[in-house]
PDB file of C-alpha atoms in Angstrom:
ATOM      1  CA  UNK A 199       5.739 -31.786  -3.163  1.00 36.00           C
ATOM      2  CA  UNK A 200       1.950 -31.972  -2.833  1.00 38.00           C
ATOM      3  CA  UNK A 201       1.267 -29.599  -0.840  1.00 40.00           C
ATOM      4  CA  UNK A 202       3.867 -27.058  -2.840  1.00 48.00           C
ATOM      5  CA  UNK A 203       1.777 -28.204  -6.345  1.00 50.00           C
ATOM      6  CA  UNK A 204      -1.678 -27.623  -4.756  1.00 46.00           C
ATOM      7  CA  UNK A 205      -0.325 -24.268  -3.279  1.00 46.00           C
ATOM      8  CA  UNK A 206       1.008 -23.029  -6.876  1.00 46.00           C
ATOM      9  CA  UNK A 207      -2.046 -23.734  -8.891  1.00 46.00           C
ATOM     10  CA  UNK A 208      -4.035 -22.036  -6.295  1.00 47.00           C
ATOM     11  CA  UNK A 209      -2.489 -18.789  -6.319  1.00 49.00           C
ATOM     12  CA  UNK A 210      -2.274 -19.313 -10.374  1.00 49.00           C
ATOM     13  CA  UNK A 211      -6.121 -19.744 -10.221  1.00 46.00           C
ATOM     14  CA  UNK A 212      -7.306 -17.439  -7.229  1.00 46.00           C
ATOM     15  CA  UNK A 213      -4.825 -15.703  -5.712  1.00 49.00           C
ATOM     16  CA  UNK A 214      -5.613 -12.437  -4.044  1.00 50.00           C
ATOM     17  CA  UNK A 215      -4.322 -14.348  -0.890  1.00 46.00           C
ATOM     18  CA  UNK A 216      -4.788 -10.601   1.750  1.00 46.00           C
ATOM     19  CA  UNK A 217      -6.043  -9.296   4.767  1.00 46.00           C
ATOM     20  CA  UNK A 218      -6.349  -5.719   4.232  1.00 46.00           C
ATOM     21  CA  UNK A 219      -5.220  -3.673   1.427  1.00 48.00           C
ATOM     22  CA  UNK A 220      -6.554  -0.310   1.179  1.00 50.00           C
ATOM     23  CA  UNK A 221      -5.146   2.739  -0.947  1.00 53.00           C
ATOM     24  CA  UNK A 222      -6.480   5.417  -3.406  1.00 52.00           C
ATOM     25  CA  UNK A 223      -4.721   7.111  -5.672  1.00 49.00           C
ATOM     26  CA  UNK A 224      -6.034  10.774  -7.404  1.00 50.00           C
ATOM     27  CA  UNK A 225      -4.851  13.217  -9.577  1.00 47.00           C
ATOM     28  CA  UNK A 226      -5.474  16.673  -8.475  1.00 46.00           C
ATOM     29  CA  UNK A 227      -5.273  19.743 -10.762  1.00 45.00           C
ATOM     30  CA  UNK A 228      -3.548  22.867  -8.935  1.00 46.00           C
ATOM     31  CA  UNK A 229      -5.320  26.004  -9.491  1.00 43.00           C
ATOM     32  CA  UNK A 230      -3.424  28.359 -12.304  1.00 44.00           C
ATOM     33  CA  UNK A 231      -1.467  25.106 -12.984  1.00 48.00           C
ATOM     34  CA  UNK A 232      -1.554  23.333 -16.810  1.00 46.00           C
ATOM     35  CA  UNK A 233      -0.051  20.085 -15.052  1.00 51.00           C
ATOM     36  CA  UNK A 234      -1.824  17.487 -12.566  1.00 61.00           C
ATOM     37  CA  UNK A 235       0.129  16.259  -9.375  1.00 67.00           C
ATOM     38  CA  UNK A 236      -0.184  13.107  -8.579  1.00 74.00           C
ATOM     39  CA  UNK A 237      -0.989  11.866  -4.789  1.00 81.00           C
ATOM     40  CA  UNK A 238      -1.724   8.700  -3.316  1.00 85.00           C
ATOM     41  CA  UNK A 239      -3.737   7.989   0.265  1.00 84.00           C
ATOM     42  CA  UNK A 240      -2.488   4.995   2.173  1.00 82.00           C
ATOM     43  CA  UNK A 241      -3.847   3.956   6.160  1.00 74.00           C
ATOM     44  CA  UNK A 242      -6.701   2.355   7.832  1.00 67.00           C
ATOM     45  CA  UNK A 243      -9.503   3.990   5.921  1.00 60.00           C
ATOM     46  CA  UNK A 244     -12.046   1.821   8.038  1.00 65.00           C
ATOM     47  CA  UNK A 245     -15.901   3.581   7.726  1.00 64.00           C
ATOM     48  CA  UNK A 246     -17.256   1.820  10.494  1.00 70.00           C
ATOM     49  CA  UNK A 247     -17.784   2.109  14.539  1.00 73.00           C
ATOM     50  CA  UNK A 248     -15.497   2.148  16.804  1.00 72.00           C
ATOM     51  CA  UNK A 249     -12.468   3.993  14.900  1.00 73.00           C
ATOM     52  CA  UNK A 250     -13.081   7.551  15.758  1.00 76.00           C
ATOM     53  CA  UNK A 251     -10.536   9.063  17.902  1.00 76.00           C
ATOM     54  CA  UNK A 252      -8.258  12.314  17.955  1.00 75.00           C
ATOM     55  CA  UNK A 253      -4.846  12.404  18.860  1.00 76.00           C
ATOM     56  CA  UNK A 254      -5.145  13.758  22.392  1.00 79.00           C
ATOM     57  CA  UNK A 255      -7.316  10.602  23.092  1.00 76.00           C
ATOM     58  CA  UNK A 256      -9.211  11.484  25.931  1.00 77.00           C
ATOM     59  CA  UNK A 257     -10.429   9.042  28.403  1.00 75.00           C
ATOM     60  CA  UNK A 258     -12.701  10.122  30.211  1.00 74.00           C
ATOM     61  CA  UNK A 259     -14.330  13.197  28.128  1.00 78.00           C
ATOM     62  CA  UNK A 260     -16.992  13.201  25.229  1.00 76.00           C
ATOM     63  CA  UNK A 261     -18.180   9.619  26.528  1.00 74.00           C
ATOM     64  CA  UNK A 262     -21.572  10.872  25.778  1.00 76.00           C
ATOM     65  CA  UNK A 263     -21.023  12.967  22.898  1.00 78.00           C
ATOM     66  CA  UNK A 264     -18.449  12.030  20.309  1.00 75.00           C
ATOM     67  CA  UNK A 265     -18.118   8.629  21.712  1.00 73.00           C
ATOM     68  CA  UNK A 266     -21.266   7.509  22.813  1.00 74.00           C
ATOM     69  CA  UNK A 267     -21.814   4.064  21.781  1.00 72.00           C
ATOM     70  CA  UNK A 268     -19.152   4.070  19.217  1.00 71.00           C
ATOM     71  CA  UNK A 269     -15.826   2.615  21.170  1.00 65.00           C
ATOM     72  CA  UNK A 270     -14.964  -0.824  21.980  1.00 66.00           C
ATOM     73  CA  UNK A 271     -13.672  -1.535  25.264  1.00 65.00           C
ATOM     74  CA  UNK A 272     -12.742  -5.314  26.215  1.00 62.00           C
ATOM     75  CA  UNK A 273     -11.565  -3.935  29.833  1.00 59.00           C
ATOM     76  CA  UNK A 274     -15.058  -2.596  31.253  1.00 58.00           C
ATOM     77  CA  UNK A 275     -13.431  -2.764  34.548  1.00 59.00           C
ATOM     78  CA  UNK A 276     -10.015  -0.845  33.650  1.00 57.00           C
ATOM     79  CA  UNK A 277     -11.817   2.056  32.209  1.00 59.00           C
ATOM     80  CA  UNK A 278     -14.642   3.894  30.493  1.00 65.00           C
ATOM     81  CA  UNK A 279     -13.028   3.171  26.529  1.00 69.00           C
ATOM     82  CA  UNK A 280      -9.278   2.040  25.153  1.00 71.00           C
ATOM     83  CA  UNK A 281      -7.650   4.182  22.602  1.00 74.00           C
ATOM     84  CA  UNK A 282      -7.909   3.814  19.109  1.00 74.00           C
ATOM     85  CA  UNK A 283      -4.364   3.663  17.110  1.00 71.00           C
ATOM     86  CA  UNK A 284      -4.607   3.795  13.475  1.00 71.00           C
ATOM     87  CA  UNK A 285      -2.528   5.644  10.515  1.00 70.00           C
ATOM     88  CA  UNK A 286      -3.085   7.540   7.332  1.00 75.00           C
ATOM     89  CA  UNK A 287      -1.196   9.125   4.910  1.00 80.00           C
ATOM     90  CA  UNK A 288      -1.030  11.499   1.365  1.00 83.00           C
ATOM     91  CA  UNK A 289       1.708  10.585  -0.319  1.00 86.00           C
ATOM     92  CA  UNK A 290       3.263  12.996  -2.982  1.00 82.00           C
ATOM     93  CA  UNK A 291       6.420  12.666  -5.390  1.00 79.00           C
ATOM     94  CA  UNK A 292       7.912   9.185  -6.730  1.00 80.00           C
ATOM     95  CA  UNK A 293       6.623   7.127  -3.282  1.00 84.00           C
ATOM     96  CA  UNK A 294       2.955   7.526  -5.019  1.00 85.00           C
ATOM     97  CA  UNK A 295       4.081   5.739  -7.770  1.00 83.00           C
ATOM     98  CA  UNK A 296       5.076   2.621  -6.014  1.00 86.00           C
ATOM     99  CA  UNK A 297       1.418   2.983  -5.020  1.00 87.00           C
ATOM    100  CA  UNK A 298       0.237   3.027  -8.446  1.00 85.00           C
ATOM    101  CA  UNK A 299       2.158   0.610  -9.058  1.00 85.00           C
ATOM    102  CA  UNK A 300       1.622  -1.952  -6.412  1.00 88.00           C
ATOM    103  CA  UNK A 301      -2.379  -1.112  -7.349  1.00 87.00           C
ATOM    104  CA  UNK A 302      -1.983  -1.441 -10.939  1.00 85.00           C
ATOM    105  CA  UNK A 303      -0.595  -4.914 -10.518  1.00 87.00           C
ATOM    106  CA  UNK A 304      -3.302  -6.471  -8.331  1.00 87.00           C
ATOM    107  CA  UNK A 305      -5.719  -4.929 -10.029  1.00 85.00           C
ATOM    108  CA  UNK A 306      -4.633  -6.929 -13.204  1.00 83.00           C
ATOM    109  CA  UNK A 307      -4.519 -10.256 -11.121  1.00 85.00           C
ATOM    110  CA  UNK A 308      -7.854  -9.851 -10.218  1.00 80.00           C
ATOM    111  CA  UNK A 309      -9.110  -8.628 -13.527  1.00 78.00           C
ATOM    112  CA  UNK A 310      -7.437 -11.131 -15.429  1.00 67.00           C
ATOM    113  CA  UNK A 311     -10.810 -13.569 -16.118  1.00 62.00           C
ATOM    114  CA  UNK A 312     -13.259 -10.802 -16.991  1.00 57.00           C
ATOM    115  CA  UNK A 313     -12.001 -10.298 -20.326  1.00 54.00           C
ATOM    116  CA  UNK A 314     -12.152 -13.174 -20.695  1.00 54.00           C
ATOM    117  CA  UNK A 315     -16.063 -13.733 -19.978  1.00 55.00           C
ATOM    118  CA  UNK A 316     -16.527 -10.171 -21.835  1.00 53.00           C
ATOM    119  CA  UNK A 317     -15.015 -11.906 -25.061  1.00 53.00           C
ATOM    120  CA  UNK A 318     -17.260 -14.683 -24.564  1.00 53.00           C
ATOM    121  CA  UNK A 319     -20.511 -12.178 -23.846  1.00 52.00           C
ATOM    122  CA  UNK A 320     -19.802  -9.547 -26.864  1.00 55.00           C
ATOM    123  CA  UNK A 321     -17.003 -11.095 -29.159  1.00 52.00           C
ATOM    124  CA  UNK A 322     -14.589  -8.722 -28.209  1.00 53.00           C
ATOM    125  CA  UNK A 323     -11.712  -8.181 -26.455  1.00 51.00           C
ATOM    126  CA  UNK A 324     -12.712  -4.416 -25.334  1.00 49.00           C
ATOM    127  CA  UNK A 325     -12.211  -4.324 -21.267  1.00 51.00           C
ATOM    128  CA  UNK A 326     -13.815  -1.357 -19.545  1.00 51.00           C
ATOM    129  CA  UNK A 327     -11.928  -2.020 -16.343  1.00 53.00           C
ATOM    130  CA  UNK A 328      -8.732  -1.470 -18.497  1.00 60.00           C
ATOM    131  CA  UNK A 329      -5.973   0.932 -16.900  1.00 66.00           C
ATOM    132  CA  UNK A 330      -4.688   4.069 -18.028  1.00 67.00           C
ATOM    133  CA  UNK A 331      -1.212   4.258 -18.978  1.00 68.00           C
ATOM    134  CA  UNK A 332      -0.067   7.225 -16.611  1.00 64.00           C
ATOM    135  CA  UNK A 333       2.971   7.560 -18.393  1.00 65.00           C
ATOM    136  CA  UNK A 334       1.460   8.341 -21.464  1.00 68.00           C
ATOM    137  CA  UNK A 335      -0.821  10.835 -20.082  1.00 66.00           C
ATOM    138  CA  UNK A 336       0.893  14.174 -21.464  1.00 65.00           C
ATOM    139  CA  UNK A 337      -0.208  16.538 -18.747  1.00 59.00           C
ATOM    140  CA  UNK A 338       0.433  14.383 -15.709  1.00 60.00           C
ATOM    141  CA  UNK A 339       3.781  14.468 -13.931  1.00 57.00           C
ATOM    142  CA  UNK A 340       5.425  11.408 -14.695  1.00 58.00           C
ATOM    143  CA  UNK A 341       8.631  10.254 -13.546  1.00 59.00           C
ATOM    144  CA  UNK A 342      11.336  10.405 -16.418  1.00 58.00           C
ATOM    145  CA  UNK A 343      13.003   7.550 -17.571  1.00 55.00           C
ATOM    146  CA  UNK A 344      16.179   9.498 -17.739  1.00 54.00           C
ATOM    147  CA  UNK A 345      16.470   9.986 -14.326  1.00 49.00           C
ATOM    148  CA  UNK A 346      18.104   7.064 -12.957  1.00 49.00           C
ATOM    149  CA  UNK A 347      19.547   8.546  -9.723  1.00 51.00           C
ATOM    150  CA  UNK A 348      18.743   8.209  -6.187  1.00 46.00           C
ATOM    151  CA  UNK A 349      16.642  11.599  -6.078  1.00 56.00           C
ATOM    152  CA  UNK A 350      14.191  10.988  -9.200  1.00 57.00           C
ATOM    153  CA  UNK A 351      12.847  13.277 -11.142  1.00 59.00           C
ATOM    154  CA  UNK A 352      12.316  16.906  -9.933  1.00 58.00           C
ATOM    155  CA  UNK A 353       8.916  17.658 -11.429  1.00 56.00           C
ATOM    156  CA  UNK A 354       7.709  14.494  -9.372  1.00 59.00           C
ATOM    157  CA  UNK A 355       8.659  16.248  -6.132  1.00 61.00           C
ATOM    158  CA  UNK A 356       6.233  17.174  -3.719  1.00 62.00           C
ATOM    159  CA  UNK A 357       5.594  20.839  -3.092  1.00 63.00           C
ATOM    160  CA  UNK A 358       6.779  21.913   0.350  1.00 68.00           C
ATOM    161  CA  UNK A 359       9.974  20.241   1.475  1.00 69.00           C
ATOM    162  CA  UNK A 360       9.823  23.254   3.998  1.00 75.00           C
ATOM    163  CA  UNK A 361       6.722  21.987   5.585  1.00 76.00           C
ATOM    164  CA  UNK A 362       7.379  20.499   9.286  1.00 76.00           C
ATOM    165  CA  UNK A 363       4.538  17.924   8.390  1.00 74.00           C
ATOM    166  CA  UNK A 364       6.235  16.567   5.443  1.00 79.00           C
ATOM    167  CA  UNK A 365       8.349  13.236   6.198  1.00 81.00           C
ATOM    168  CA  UNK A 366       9.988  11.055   3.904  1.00 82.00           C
ATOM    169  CA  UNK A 367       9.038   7.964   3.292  1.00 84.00           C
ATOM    170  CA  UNK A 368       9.089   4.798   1.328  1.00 86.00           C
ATOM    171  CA  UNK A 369       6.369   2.537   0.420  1.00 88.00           C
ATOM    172  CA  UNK A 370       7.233  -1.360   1.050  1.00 89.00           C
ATOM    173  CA  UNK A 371       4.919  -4.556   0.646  1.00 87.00           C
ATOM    174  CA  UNK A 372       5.039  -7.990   1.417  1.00 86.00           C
ATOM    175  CA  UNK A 373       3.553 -10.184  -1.227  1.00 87.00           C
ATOM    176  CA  UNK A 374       4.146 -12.825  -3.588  1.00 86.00           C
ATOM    177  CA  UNK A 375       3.704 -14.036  -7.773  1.00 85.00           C
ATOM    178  CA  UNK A 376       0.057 -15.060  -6.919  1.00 85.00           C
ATOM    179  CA  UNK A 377      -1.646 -11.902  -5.814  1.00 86.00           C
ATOM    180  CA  UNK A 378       0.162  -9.421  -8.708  1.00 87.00           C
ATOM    181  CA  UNK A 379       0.704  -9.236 -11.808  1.00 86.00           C
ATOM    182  CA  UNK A 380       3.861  -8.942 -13.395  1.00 85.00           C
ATOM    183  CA  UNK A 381       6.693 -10.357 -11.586  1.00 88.00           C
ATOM    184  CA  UNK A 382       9.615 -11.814 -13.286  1.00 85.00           C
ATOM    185  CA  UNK A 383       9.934 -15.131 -14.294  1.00 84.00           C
ATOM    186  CA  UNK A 384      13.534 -15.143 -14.530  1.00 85.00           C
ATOM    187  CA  UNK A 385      15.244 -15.249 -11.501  1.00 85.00           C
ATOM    188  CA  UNK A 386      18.045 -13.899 -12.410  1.00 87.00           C
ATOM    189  CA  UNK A 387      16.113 -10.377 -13.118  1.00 87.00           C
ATOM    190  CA  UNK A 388      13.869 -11.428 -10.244  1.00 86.00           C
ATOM    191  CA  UNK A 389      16.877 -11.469  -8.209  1.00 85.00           C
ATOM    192  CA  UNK A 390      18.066  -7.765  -9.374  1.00 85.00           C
ATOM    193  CA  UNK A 391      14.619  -6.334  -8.405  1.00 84.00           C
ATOM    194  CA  UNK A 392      15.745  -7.401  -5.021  1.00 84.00           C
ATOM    195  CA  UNK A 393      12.837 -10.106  -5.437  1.00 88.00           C
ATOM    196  CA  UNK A 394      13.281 -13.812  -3.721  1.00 87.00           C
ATOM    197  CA  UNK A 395      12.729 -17.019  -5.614  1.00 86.00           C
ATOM    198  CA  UNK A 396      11.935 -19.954  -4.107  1.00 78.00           C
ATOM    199  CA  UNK A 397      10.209 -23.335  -4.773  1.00 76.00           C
ATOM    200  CA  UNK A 398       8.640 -21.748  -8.109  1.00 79.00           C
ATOM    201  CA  UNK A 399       7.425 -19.006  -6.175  1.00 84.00           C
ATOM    202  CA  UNK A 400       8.576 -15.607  -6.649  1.00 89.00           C
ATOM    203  CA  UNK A 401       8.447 -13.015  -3.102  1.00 89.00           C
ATOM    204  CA  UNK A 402       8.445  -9.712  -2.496  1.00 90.00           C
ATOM    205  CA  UNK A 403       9.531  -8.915   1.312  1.00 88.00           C
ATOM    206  CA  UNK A 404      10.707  -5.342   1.315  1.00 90.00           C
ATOM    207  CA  UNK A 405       8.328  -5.098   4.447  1.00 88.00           C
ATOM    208  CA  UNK A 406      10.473  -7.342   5.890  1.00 88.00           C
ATOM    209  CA  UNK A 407      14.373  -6.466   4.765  1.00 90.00           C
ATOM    210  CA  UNK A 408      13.495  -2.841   5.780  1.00 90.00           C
ATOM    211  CA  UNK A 409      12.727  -3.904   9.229  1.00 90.00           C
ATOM    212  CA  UNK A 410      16.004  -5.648   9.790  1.00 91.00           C
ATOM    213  CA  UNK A 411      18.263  -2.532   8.220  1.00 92.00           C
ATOM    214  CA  UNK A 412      16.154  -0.336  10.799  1.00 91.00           C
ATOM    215  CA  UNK A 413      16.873  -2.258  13.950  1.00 92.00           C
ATOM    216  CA  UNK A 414      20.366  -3.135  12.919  1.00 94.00           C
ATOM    217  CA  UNK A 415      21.172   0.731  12.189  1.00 94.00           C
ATOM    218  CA  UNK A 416      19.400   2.053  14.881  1.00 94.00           C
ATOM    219  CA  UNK A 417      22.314   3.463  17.534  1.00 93.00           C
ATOM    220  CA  UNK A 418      19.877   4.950  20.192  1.00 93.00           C
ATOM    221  CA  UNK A 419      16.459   3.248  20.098  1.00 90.00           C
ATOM    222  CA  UNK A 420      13.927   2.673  17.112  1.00 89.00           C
ATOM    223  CA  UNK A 421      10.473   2.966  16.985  1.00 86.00           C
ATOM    224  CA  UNK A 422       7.745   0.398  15.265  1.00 84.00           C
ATOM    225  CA  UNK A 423       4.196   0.369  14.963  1.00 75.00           C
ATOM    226  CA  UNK A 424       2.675  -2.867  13.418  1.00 74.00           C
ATOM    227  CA  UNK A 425      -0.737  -4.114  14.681  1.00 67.00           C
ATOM    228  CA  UNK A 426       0.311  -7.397  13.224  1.00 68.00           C
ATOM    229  CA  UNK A 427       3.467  -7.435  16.190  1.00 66.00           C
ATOM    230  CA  UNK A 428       2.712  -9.414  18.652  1.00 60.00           C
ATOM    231  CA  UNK A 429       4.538 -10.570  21.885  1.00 55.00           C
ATOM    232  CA  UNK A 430       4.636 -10.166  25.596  1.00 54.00           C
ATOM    233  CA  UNK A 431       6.382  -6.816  25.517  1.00 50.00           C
ATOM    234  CA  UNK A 432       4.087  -3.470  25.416  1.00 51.00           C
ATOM    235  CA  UNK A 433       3.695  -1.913  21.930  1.00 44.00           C
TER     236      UNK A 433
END
């Protein structure tokens, strides 16, 4: 029960328990267009060495051009660099608002003590890293609330369904009460946000849940690309 205690106060004081969490989100303005769409970037956004590589991923060519001194290679006697994997996205339509989202809740959690100090400071409660209510932003695409269905609103869609480089997707995360802000306390309408409570903790594991629905409705084969998989079998 210790261990459980020392664990709860620690995400209630710190939290921000993560590895890597990277995302933007913009609002663009479309030329001969009142209205602002809304698109999020998601992926390994890494500005360092060693991460440039194209899809065809040569080998053996540009070693001393493009890739000169900028690869890592931990089998020097297999050959001259290893491939770098990595993936990034635009998202358009509703899935960039469970980006928003997810961002606009950690950002609180880890903003939560500097109004405090700024009260402190000036005497005021004014915070400058406050958050701008999208929603109330008149000339932004917002979803509607009176859209309830499975497809969303249709202003929120993204432009080109047409396009063969368009997929769908949705955005999942695994996280818990003590790196967000905002989570239920009530289980019961923790529980119908498809959220898991347990030992005063509150979960989200969509990351998770959607990887068991894939494999178990897969008929053919499935495939998964997670740096954090590990296991004898090649990825």
């Amino acid at each position: 029960m210790q261990v459980d205690s020392l664990a709860w106060l620690s995400n209630r004081l710190w939290g921000l328990s993560t590895h890597t969490t990277r995302n933007a989100y913009l609002l663009t303005r479309r030329l001969l267009q009142v209205q602002e769409k809304n698109i999020a970037f998601l992926g390994g956004l890494d500005l360092c060495d060693g991460r440039y590589d194209t899809p065809q991923q040569r080998l053996f060519q540009d070693l001393e051009s493009v890739y000169d001194n900028d690869f890592h290679n931990p089998m020097l006697s297999k050959g001259p660099r290893e491939p770098w994997h990595d993936l990034h996205c635009k998202i358009e339509g509703p899935a960039a608002y469970d980006v928003l989202k997810n961002f606009e809740q950690r950002w609180k959690k880890a903003t939560r003590f500097h109004v405090f100090r700024k009260h402190l400071k000036n005497g005021t409660l004014w915070q400058d890293d406050a958050l701008r209510k999208i929603d109330r932003i008149s000339r932004i695409l917002s979803p509607s609330p009176s859209h309830t269905n499975t497809h969303g609103d249709p202003n929120t869609w993204v432009s080109s369904e047409e396009d063969c480089e368009n997929w769908h997707v949705q955005v999942f995360r695994s996280i818990d009460f003590g790196s967000v802000k905002g989570f239920p306390k009530s289980v019961d309408e923790a529980r119908s946000m498809n959220l898991v409570c347990a030992k005063n903790l509150v979960i989200d594991k969509s990351i998770h849940t959607a990887y068991v629905k894939a494999i178990r409705s897969a008929r053919h084969f499935i495939y998964i690309e997670n740096q954090y998989s590990l296991g004898s079998s090649y990825g």
